[in-house]
Amino acid sequence: MSVLTYTEAIGVGLLQGVTELFPVSSLGHSILVPALLGGHWKQDLDVAGENSPYLNVLIGLHLATAFALIVYFRRDWVRVVRGFVSSARERRIETVEQKLAWLLVVGTVPVGVAGLALDHLFRTALGKPVPAAIFLTLNGLVLYVTERLRRGGTGRRRAGAAPAPGEEHLSHEELSDRRIAKLTFGEALKIGTAEILALLPGISRSGVTISAGIFRGLSHEDAARFSFMLATPVIAAAALLKVPALLGPAGDGIRGQVLAGSVAAFVAGYVAVKFLTKYFETKTLTPFAIYCTLAGLGSLAYLTLT
């Protein structure tokens, strides 16, 4: 039977916290890295392995990453919750806070429904190293095509836009919320639908939603911000649905490791989102596209030729 060491749990926690938010696929890396390392890492950290505790560990780590996003965007979430409550009470959508709240609700619906229906199937049927390597390569190509098609486009030019008259007093975050709130509900639905692709191991949740946001006219900065906020309830809900498993027999012998890994995932996730929100103010998806393509092809060659 597989076991889980504290070293493995912390290592996977750091990996998950970073790759969940970087547009490089956390699930793909969680499958590929142990397979490439081999030895007890490959045995213990096998999503599809019989009696493996790894999937339960990943559940705890996802919850920690969602918590990091909530803490980082706490002011935004206060505005979103306030907007949702006021909109429901007054039965109207007029303010930026109200519009942003409902954009997030609409964008969350597609992946929520698909996740309940397809998550187990995708993880068991495709949660293996070779499919993960293939999808990671495809993820890189998606990011590259996004940059090629949008080079010099409206979204890129909008990134450094100066505040409009009367908006000079607003914070950087509030200005971003105003730009995001210009999306239509149909556009938010399309961005949320793109998130379904992230159920495939190797396809990045943030990568596909940032790409979809860019195609809908958002700047890289605003697309990343909307992507991270859109991911928060999805990651948290998926984890909370399965956390009871860790409190039962499935969590016996690994709760300490899960706690250690979750702390590592929280720290890594917080640092990652802080870095990326600044990074996308001026930079693009291209470096991540190159990395995913090369890492995917390299992993595929190694796994099929050795």
PDB file of N, CA and C in Angstrom, residues 65 96 238 242 305:
ATOM      1  N   THR A  65      -5.124  26.433  -1.309  1.00  0.00           N
ATOM      2  CA  THR A  65      -4.883  27.389  -2.383  1.00  0.00           C
ATOM      3  C   THR A  65      -6.061  28.342  -2.531  1.00  0.00           C
ATOM      4  N   VAL A  96     -21.186  48.630 -10.118  1.00  0.00           N
ATOM      5  CA  VAL A  96     -20.065  47.779 -10.521  1.00  0.00           C
ATOM      6  C   VAL A  96     -19.987  46.543  -9.633  1.00  0.00           C
ATOM      7  N   ALA A 238     -15.221  22.463  -4.823  1.00  0.00           N
ATOM      8  CA  ALA A 238     -14.804  21.105  -5.162  1.00  0.00           C
ATOM      9  C   ALA A 238     -14.065  20.457  -4.000  1.00  0.00           C
ATOM     10  N   LYS A 242     -15.325  17.213  -0.877  1.00  0.00           N
ATOM     11  CA  LYS A 242     -14.590  15.973  -0.658  1.00  0.00           C
ATOM     12  C   LYS A 242     -13.793  15.960   0.641  1.00  0.00           C
ATOM     13  N   LEU A 305       9.779   6.627 -24.342  1.00  0.00           N
ATOM     14  CA  LEU A 305      11.030   6.037 -24.834  1.00  0.00           C
ATOM     15  C   LEU A 305      11.831   5.324 -23.762  1.00  0.00           C
TER      16      LEU A 305
END
